[in-house]
Amino acid sequence: MLARPAIHDTPPAPRPAEAIHPGWLRATHWLNALAVVIMTMSGWRIYNASPFFDFTFPNGITLGGWLGGALQWHFAGMWLLFANGLLYLALNVATGRLWRKFLPIAPRGVARDLAAALRGQLSHADPRRYNQVQRLAYLSVMADIAVLILSGLVLWKSVQFDLLRELMGGYEAARRVHFLAMALLAAFVVVHLAMVALVPRSLIAMIRGK
């Protein structure tokens, strides 16, 4: 009697790798980046028209050409940042990503991860997981953008938002709050770009998703 040939099960097809960043996140990220660049460069031109510190920004790194043009660019960037930022936040909440990626945060955990980062020992093996320093930074920049929008409303429609103006200490105080929030956002961008340079795969993931 002839032996029956062994039957080998066909191995299952490999599952496609899960995206590190979903498409909606990548799209809103790059739109937010564009809005921030527009608002920062046009905001520097607006500041130059009436500076309250002993310096101005070089015209070559500003946007708008003149005060009126800078205001138009600034308003365009403002609406893009507001609408896209609101969509980003809503999708993070709706998908549960806000809680999975950015929480929990504890002072001890932030201190531990910061110390590891300063020693060059913070692992970046899993780009899907944010360390506690990253979580704090991202949540802080979300709050900072909210302050930018609120103080910007005071500068744009000071009479209509009189209560908000008074809460900020008046129009001139709101200008300084807006400037400080812009400076913090610019500092975040600089650090963010430095981290991307150190971990280039994070840029690839934000472009391709994987």
XYZ file of C-alpha atoms in Angstrom, residues 38-172:
135
model
C 2.232 80.992 8.179
C 1.107 82.449 11.492
C 4.605 82.687 12.962
C 6.214 84.406 9.979
C 3.303 86.789 9.427
C 3.088 87.401 13.182
C 6.713 88.528 13.218
C 5.911 91.098 10.521
C 2.901 92.324 12.549
C 5.085 92.594 15.651
C 7.669 94.618 13.720
C 5.000 97.226 12.965
C 4.661 97.975 16.690
C 7.368 96.225 18.724
C 7.192 96.251 22.521
C 10.684 94.814 23.057
C 14.049 96.270 22.042
C 14.339 94.124 18.932
C 12.576 93.346 15.684
C 12.690 90.341 13.397
C 14.660 90.479 10.118
C 12.265 91.162 7.259
C 13.707 88.232 5.349
C 12.118 85.716 7.742
C 8.729 87.444 7.896
C 5.691 87.010 5.667
C 3.330 89.554 4.142
C 5.629 92.285 2.861
C 3.775 94.989 4.812
C 1.377 95.201 7.753
C -1.809 94.774 5.702
C -0.423 91.808 3.806
C 0.864 90.221 7.020
C -2.565 90.568 8.630
C -4.206 88.819 5.668
C -1.744 85.933 5.870
C -2.180 85.790 9.647
C -5.965 85.557 9.413
C -5.701 82.836 6.767
C -3.337 80.853 8.975
C -5.542 81.506 12.002
C -8.620 79.909 10.425
C -6.591 76.972 9.138
C -5.064 76.384 12.574
C -8.419 76.753 14.333
C -10.386 74.434 12.032
C -7.664 71.852 11.569
C -6.644 71.943 15.224
C -10.261 71.415 16.272
C -10.526 68.452 13.880
C -7.254 67.013 15.220
C -8.461 67.274 18.808
C -11.917 65.873 18.012
C -10.477 62.844 16.189
C -7.995 62.188 18.990
C -10.854 62.163 21.494
C -13.274 60.184 19.288
C -10.745 57.434 18.520
C -9.464 57.245 22.083
C -5.972 58.125 20.900
C -5.755 61.056 23.307
C -5.960 58.740 26.322
C -3.858 55.926 24.854
C -0.970 58.071 23.625
C -0.751 60.991 26.033
C -1.904 59.583 29.378
C -1.046 58.830 32.101
C 1.562 61.404 33.103
C 3.222 61.503 36.507
C 5.939 63.879 37.782
C 8.137 60.907 38.716
C 7.757 59.405 35.251
C 8.573 62.712 33.539
C 11.669 63.152 35.728
C 12.800 59.577 35.034
C 12.407 59.870 31.249
C 13.993 63.334 31.197
C 17.033 62.062 33.115
C 17.327 59.122 30.708
C 17.081 61.479 27.719
C 19.831 63.730 29.095
C 22.084 60.684 29.497
C 21.278 59.532 25.952
C 19.675 56.353 27.306
C 16.046 56.948 26.355
C 14.883 54.195 24.022
C 13.135 54.995 20.735
C 12.687 51.355 19.731
C 8.887 51.573 19.627
C 7.719 54.716 17.786
C 4.112 53.863 18.681
C 4.779 54.610 22.330
C 5.444 58.103 23.641
C 7.611 58.513 26.702
C 6.331 60.772 29.452
C 8.442 63.747 28.370
C 6.877 63.520 24.895
C 3.392 63.198 26.392
C 3.910 66.299 28.508
C 5.358 68.234 25.554
C 2.476 67.371 23.215
C -0.218 68.149 25.773
C 1.568 71.408 26.645
C 1.701 72.506 23.011
C -2.034 71.776 22.647
C -2.690 74.053 25.634
C -0.291 76.642 24.219
C -2.153 76.709 20.891
C -5.404 77.229 22.815
C -3.828 80.251 24.536
C -2.626 81.529 21.146
C -6.155 81.329 19.756
C -7.804 82.980 22.781
C -5.277 85.811 22.979
C -5.495 86.198 19.202
C -9.253 86.689 19.467
C -8.623 89.574 21.873
C -6.189 91.196 19.449
C -8.532 90.650 16.501
C -11.869 91.637 18.061
C -10.976 93.412 21.278
C -14.383 95.080 21.730
C -16.416 91.944 21.036
C -14.280 89.826 23.379
C -14.116 92.414 26.154
C -14.480 89.863 28.981
C -11.647 87.768 27.592
C -9.595 90.952 27.183
C -10.121 91.879 30.820
C -9.251 88.365 31.990
C -5.919 88.735 30.204
C -5.248 92.080 31.821
C -6.097 94.330 28.893
C -5.165 94.634 25.248
C -1.440 95.256 25.735
